[in-house]
Amino acid sequence: MTWIKTSFMWMMYRCAWGLKDRNQERVLALKVSHEGFAAILSQAATEGKGTTSTVRLQWDPDHAPSGASLSRRAIQLGLKGDMAVLFTTKYVIRIEDVTDTLVKAQWPLVLPSMVRWMKNHKAEAINKNDWSESQQKVWSRFLESKEEDASVEADESQLQCPLETPYALSEELTSHLNMHDNEHER
């Protein structure tokens, strides 16, 4: 199953700003056609007995730059079978590597609060044993130079995040996704 993470901050949490492990060192931004995304949403179903959908719908907490969970929810879409093939061959219209421009460029802003959050929560979000050599060097240099600043929160106003605009849903999709209660705020 392949997963679509629709929130930049959720993706940064998932890959720990490119520091989680060597398999998540690069971050790619995918532009998906509006029609393709609507087709994916129209097939989405929550996991349950007898569910045969090729799209799994999941609402997860969105995250702050430090990794802390927010009350706002972000939609995650798991694709398999024919839908995964359509996604990769038809619906994705652009792929951009944003590791250097959006992720690594912001390490000075987010790493202090990540360090504090990991210490406070004994987070296992980062597996340093599975890091590439370059990831280990970056983290070690950061800890050596910034240990005294580890209690500082990330200044979210300074982050250069991609613009996330609400996705306009038809009444039919709103009903299908059970979003009438505004529970998810996304």
PDB file of C-alpha atoms in Angstrom:
ATOM      1  CA  MET A   1       0.000   0.000   0.000  1.00  0.00           C
ATOM      2  CA  THR A   2       1.238   3.482  -0.800  1.00  0.00           C
ATOM      3  CA  TRP A   3       0.144   6.437   1.350  1.00  0.00           C
ATOM      4  CA  ILE A   4      -0.762  10.022   0.491  1.00  0.00           C
ATOM      5  CA  LYS A   5       0.016  12.437   3.316  1.00  0.00           C
ATOM      6  CA  THR A   6      -1.930  15.621   2.605  1.00  0.00           C
ATOM      7  CA  SER A   7      -0.348  17.787   5.312  1.00  0.00           C
ATOM      8  CA  PHE A   8       3.214  19.116   5.063  1.00  0.00           C
ATOM      9  CA  MET A   9       3.628  19.151   8.848  1.00  0.00           C
ATOM     10  CA  TRP A  10       2.312  15.601   9.144  1.00  0.00           C
ATOM     11  CA  MET A  11       4.871  14.523   6.569  1.00  0.00           C
ATOM     12  CA  MET A  12       7.619  16.367   8.457  1.00  0.00           C
ATOM     13  CA  TYR A  13       6.551  14.518  11.611  1.00  0.00           C
ATOM     14  CA  ARG A  14       6.529  11.200   9.743  1.00  0.00           C
ATOM     15  CA  CYS A  15      10.065  11.641   8.393  1.00  0.00           C
ATOM     16  CA  ALA A  16      11.320  13.768  11.355  1.00  0.00           C
ATOM     17  CA  TRP A  17      12.328  16.560   8.996  1.00  0.00           C
ATOM     18  CA  GLY A  18      14.408  14.125   6.933  1.00  0.00           C
ATOM     19  CA  LEU A  19      16.229  12.724   9.966  1.00  0.00           C
ATOM     20  CA  LYS A  20      14.174   9.638  10.821  1.00  0.00           C
ATOM     21  CA  ASP A  21      16.266   7.091   8.957  1.00  0.00           C
ATOM     22  CA  ARG A  22      18.207   6.642   5.751  1.00  0.00           C
ATOM     23  CA  ASN A  23      15.058   5.555   3.895  1.00  0.00           C
ATOM     24  CA  GLN A  24      13.335   8.856   4.681  1.00  0.00           C
ATOM     25  CA  GLU A  25      16.205  11.234   4.048  1.00  0.00           C
ATOM     26  CA  ARG A  26      14.647  12.810   0.925  1.00  0.00           C
ATOM     27  CA  VAL A  27      11.236  14.512   0.839  1.00  0.00           C
ATOM     28  CA  LEU A  28       9.247  14.672  -2.390  1.00  0.00           C
ATOM     29  CA  ALA A  29       6.277  16.956  -3.053  1.00  0.00           C
ATOM     30  CA  LEU A  30       3.753  15.539  -5.483  1.00  0.00           C
ATOM     31  CA  LYS A  31       1.227  17.613  -7.378  1.00  0.00           C
ATOM     32  CA  VAL A  32      -1.901  15.600  -8.052  1.00  0.00           C
ATOM     33  CA  SER A  33      -4.609  16.593 -10.526  1.00  0.00           C
ATOM     34  CA  HIS A  34      -7.869  17.807  -9.005  1.00  0.00           C
ATOM     35  CA  GLU A  35      -9.782  15.171 -10.961  1.00  0.00           C
ATOM     36  CA  GLY A  36      -7.421  12.431  -9.791  1.00  0.00           C
ATOM     37  CA  PHE A  37      -7.694  13.446  -6.155  1.00  0.00           C
ATOM     38  CA  ALA A  38     -11.510  13.546  -6.426  1.00  0.00           C
ATOM     39  CA  ALA A  39     -11.449  10.045  -7.947  1.00  0.00           C
ATOM     40  CA  ILE A  40      -9.294   8.801  -5.059  1.00  0.00           C
ATOM     41  CA  LEU A  41     -11.577  10.391  -2.447  1.00  0.00           C
ATOM     42  CA  SER A  42     -14.660   8.931  -4.106  1.00  0.00           C
ATOM     43  CA  GLN A  43     -13.266   5.426  -3.531  1.00  0.00           C
ATOM     44  CA  ALA A  44     -12.083   6.063   0.038  1.00  0.00           C
ATOM     45  CA  ALA A  45     -13.361   3.859   2.857  1.00  0.00           C
ATOM     46  CA  THR A  46     -12.362   3.408   6.464  1.00  0.00           C
ATOM     47  CA  GLU A  47     -10.926   0.004   7.290  1.00  0.00           C
ATOM     48  CA  GLY A  48     -13.434  -2.518   8.518  1.00  0.00           C
ATOM     49  CA  LYS A  49     -14.721  -5.996   8.012  1.00  0.00           C
ATOM     50  CA  GLY A  50     -15.626  -6.651   4.422  1.00  0.00           C
ATOM     51  CA  THR A  51     -14.007  -3.466   3.109  1.00  0.00           C
ATOM     52  CA  THR A  52     -12.717  -4.105  -0.389  1.00  0.00           C
ATOM     53  CA  SER A  53     -11.952  -0.533  -1.403  1.00  0.00           C
ATOM     54  CA  THR A  54      -8.631   0.207  -3.086  1.00  0.00           C
ATOM     55  CA  VAL A  55      -8.429   3.437  -1.022  1.00  0.00           C
ATOM     56  CA  ARG A  56      -8.143   3.380   2.764  1.00  0.00           C
ATOM     57  CA  LEU A  57      -9.237   6.562   4.537  1.00  0.00           C
ATOM     58  CA  GLN A  58      -7.615   7.469   7.834  1.00  0.00           C
ATOM     59  CA  TRP A  59      -7.780  10.651   9.930  1.00  0.00           C
ATOM     60  CA  ASP A  60      -4.660  11.263  12.010  1.00  0.00           C
ATOM     61  CA  PRO A  61      -3.629  14.141  14.274  1.00  0.00           C
ATOM     62  CA  ASP A  62      -1.795  16.882  12.451  1.00  0.00           C
ATOM     63  CA  HIS A  63       1.520  17.923  13.994  1.00  0.00           C
ATOM     64  CA  ALA A  64       3.423  21.001  15.110  1.00  0.00           C
ATOM     65  CA  PRO A  65       6.975  21.543  13.805  1.00  0.00           C
ATOM     66  CA  SER A  66       8.343  19.906  16.987  1.00  0.00           C
ATOM     67  CA  GLY A  67       6.380  16.724  16.326  1.00  0.00           C
ATOM     68  CA  ALA A  68       3.760  17.334  19.004  1.00  0.00           C
ATOM     69  CA  SER A  69       0.214  16.280  18.041  1.00  0.00           C
ATOM     70  CA  LEU A  70      -2.404  18.939  17.364  1.00  0.00           C
ATOM     71  CA  SER A  71      -6.162  18.613  17.841  1.00  0.00           C
ATOM     72  CA  ARG A  72      -6.677  19.284  14.121  1.00  0.00           C
ATOM     73  CA  ARG A  73      -6.863  16.130  11.994  1.00  0.00           C
ATOM     74  CA  ALA A  74      -5.142  15.436   8.666  1.00  0.00           C
ATOM     75  CA  ILE A  75      -6.447  12.973   6.110  1.00  0.00           C
ATOM     76  CA  GLN A  76      -4.230  10.069   5.062  1.00  0.00           C
ATOM     77  CA  LEU A  77      -5.116   7.951   2.045  1.00  0.00           C
ATOM     78  CA  GLY A  78      -3.711   4.474   1.515  1.00  0.00           C
ATOM     79  CA  LEU A  79      -3.764   3.286  -2.095  1.00  0.00           C
ATOM     80  CA  LYS A  80      -3.475  -0.267  -3.378  1.00  0.00           C
ATOM     81  CA  GLY A  81      -4.109  -2.239  -6.542  1.00  0.00           C
ATOM     82  CA  ASP A  82      -5.525  -0.388  -9.528  1.00  0.00           C
ATOM     83  CA  MET A  83      -5.808   2.896  -7.631  1.00  0.00           C
ATOM     84  CA  ALA A  84      -2.094   2.868  -6.786  1.00  0.00           C
ATOM     85  CA  VAL A  85      -1.329   2.296 -10.470  1.00  0.00           C
ATOM     86  CA  LEU A  86      -3.649   5.132 -11.546  1.00  0.00           C
ATOM     87  CA  PHE A  87      -2.101   7.427  -8.944  1.00  0.00           C
ATOM     88  CA  THR A  88       1.452   6.854 -10.147  1.00  0.00           C
ATOM     89  CA  THR A  89       0.733   6.751 -13.889  1.00  0.00           C
ATOM     90  CA  LYS A  90      -2.105   9.240 -14.350  1.00  0.00           C
ATOM     91  CA  TYR A  91      -2.956  11.384 -11.321  1.00  0.00           C
ATOM     92  CA  VAL A  92       0.517  12.619 -10.318  1.00  0.00           C
ATOM     93  CA  ILE A  93       1.372  15.502 -12.630  1.00  0.00           C
ATOM     94  CA  ARG A  94       4.595  16.755 -11.019  1.00  0.00           C
ATOM     95  CA  ILE A  95       7.198  15.492  -8.559  1.00  0.00           C
ATOM     96  CA  GLU A  96       9.616  17.878  -6.851  1.00  0.00           C
ATOM     97  CA  ASP A  97      12.411  17.059  -4.408  1.00  0.00           C
ATOM     98  CA  VAL A  98      11.979  19.638  -1.618  1.00  0.00           C
ATOM     99  CA  THR A  99      14.592  18.223   0.748  1.00  0.00           C
ATOM    100  CA  ASP A 100      17.114  21.047   0.380  1.00  0.00           C
ATOM    101  CA  THR A 101      14.738  23.963  -0.203  1.00  0.00           C
ATOM    102  CA  LEU A 102      11.952  23.222   2.290  1.00  0.00           C
ATOM    103  CA  VAL A 103      13.285  20.672   4.752  1.00  0.00           C
ATOM    104  CA  LYS A 104      17.004  21.093   5.463  1.00  0.00           C
ATOM    105  CA  ALA A 105      16.781  24.879   5.103  1.00  0.00           C
ATOM    106  CA  GLN A 106      14.477  24.960   8.128  1.00  0.00           C
ATOM    107  CA  TRP A 107      16.473  22.732  10.473  1.00  0.00           C
ATOM    108  CA  PRO A 108      17.754  25.722  12.509  1.00  0.00           C
ATOM    109  CA  LEU A 109      14.128  26.682  13.237  1.00  0.00           C
ATOM    110  CA  VAL A 110      12.728  23.259  14.103  1.00  0.00           C
ATOM    111  CA  LEU A 111      15.541  21.223  15.634  1.00  0.00           C
ATOM    112  CA  PRO A 112      15.577  22.995  19.031  1.00  0.00           C
ATOM    113  CA  SER A 113      11.945  22.163  19.725  1.00  0.00           C
ATOM    114  CA  MET A 114      12.371  18.657  18.269  1.00  0.00           C
ATOM    115  CA  VAL A 115      15.160  17.993  20.766  1.00  0.00           C
ATOM    116  CA  ARG A 116      12.995  19.191  23.651  1.00  0.00           C
ATOM    117  CA  TRP A 117       9.959  17.214  22.479  1.00  0.00           C
ATOM    118  CA  MET A 118      12.010  14.021  22.092  1.00  0.00           C
ATOM    119  CA  LYS A 119      13.507  14.423  25.567  1.00  0.00           C
ATOM    120  CA  ASN A 120      10.109  15.102  27.165  1.00  0.00           C
ATOM    121  CA  HIS A 121       8.312  12.260  25.407  1.00  0.00           C
ATOM    122  CA  LYS A 122      11.204   9.814  25.118  1.00  0.00           C
ATOM    123  CA  ALA A 123      10.183   9.700  21.476  1.00  0.00           C
ATOM    124  CA  GLU A 124      11.171   6.775  19.346  1.00  0.00           C
ATOM    125  CA  ALA A 125      10.351   8.831  16.258  1.00  0.00           C
ATOM    126  CA  ILE A 126      14.016   8.990  15.337  1.00  0.00           C
ATOM    127  CA  ASN A 127      16.069   5.844  14.965  1.00  0.00           C
ATOM    128  CA  LYS A 128      19.639   7.150  14.987  1.00  0.00           C
ATOM    129  CA  ASN A 129      21.013   3.634  14.411  1.00  0.00           C
ATOM    130  CA  ASP A 130      19.466   3.639  10.939  1.00  0.00           C
ATOM    131  CA  TRP A 131      20.737   7.052   9.884  1.00  0.00           C
ATOM    132  CA  SER A 132      23.004   7.690   6.974  1.00  0.00           C
ATOM    133  CA  GLU A 133      26.409   9.125   7.840  1.00  0.00           C
ATOM    134  CA  SER A 134      25.340  12.612   6.694  1.00  0.00           C
ATOM    135  CA  GLN A 135      22.251  12.527   8.957  1.00  0.00           C
ATOM    136  CA  GLN A 136      24.379  11.510  11.962  1.00  0.00           C
ATOM    137  CA  LYS A 137      26.837  14.352  11.323  1.00  0.00           C
ATOM    138  CA  VAL A 138      24.093  16.970  11.028  1.00  0.00           C
ATOM    139  CA  TRP A 139      22.406  15.845  14.253  1.00  0.00           C
ATOM    140  CA  SER A 140      25.700  15.648  16.195  1.00  0.00           C
ATOM    141  CA  ARG A 141      26.793  19.102  15.045  1.00  0.00           C
ATOM    142  CA  PHE A 142      23.390  20.500  15.953  1.00  0.00           C
ATOM    143  CA  LEU A 143      23.431  19.029  19.459  1.00  0.00           C
ATOM    144  CA  GLU A 144      26.958  20.281  20.086  1.00  0.00           C
ATOM    145  CA  SER A 145      26.179  23.837  18.980  1.00  0.00           C
ATOM    146  CA  LYS A 146      22.583  24.202  20.180  1.00  0.00           C
ATOM    147  CA  GLU A 147      22.231  22.209  23.401  1.00  0.00           C
ATOM    148  CA  GLU A 148      21.670  25.399  25.389  1.00  0.00           C
ATOM    149  CA  ASP A 149      18.796  26.357  23.059  1.00  0.00           C
ATOM    150  CA  ALA A 150      16.987  23.021  23.285  1.00  0.00           C
ATOM    151  CA  SER A 151      14.199  24.493  25.418  1.00  0.00           C
ATOM    152  CA  VAL A 152      13.243  27.013  22.734  1.00  0.00           C
ATOM    153  CA  GLU A 153      10.083  26.309  20.737  1.00  0.00           C
ATOM    154  CA  ALA A 154      10.126  26.543  16.971  1.00  0.00           C
ATOM    155  CA  ASP A 155       8.949  29.916  15.726  1.00  0.00           C
ATOM    156  CA  GLU A 156       6.271  28.690  13.344  1.00  0.00           C
ATOM    157  CA  SER A 157       5.853  32.162  11.867  1.00  0.00           C
ATOM    158  CA  GLN A 158       9.350  31.878  10.397  1.00  0.00           C
ATOM    159  CA  LEU A 159       8.792  28.507   8.728  1.00  0.00           C
ATOM    160  CA  GLN A 160       8.565  28.511   4.957  1.00  0.00           C
ATOM    161  CA  CYS A 161       5.856  25.888   4.535  1.00  0.00           C
ATOM    162  CA  PRO A 162       4.010  25.224   1.321  1.00  0.00           C
ATOM    163  CA  LEU A 163       0.646  26.914   1.101  1.00  0.00           C
ATOM    164  CA  GLU A 164      -2.038  24.427   2.099  1.00  0.00           C
ATOM    165  CA  THR A 165      -5.435  25.491   0.876  1.00  0.00           C
ATOM    166  CA  PRO A 166      -8.687  23.754   1.728  1.00  0.00           C
ATOM    167  CA  TYR A 167      -9.740  21.265  -0.903  1.00  0.00           C
ATOM    168  CA  ALA A 168     -13.209  22.097  -2.236  1.00  0.00           C
ATOM    169  CA  LEU A 169     -15.407  19.029  -1.909  1.00  0.00           C
ATOM    170  CA  SER A 170     -18.675  18.368  -3.626  1.00  0.00           C
ATOM    171  CA  GLU A 171     -21.654  17.708  -1.364  1.00  0.00           C
ATOM    172  CA  GLU A 172     -21.497  14.077  -2.488  1.00  0.00           C
ATOM    173  CA  LEU A 173     -17.842  13.691  -1.401  1.00  0.00           C
ATOM    174  CA  THR A 174     -18.470  15.575   1.856  1.00  0.00           C
ATOM    175  CA  SER A 175     -21.209  13.107   2.670  1.00  0.00           C
ATOM    176  CA  HIS A 176     -19.171  10.076   1.492  1.00  0.00           C
ATOM    177  CA  LEU A 177     -16.238  11.092   3.741  1.00  0.00           C
ATOM    178  CA  ASN A 178     -18.597  11.818   6.662  1.00  0.00           C
ATOM    179  CA  MET A 179     -17.284  15.364   7.057  1.00  0.00           C
ATOM    180  CA  HIS A 180     -20.521  17.156   7.972  1.00  0.00           C
ATOM    181  CA  ASP A 181     -19.647  17.294  11.657  1.00  0.00           C
ATOM    182  CA  ASN A 182     -16.527  19.518  11.174  1.00  0.00           C
ATOM    183  CA  GLU A 183     -14.732  17.095  13.481  1.00  0.00           C
ATOM    184  CA  HIS A 184     -11.645  16.984  11.304  1.00  0.00           C
ATOM    185  CA  GLU A 185     -11.151  20.697  10.508  1.00  0.00           C
ATOM    186  CA  ARG A 186      -9.232  19.751   7.340  1.00  0.00           C
TER     187      ARG A 186
END
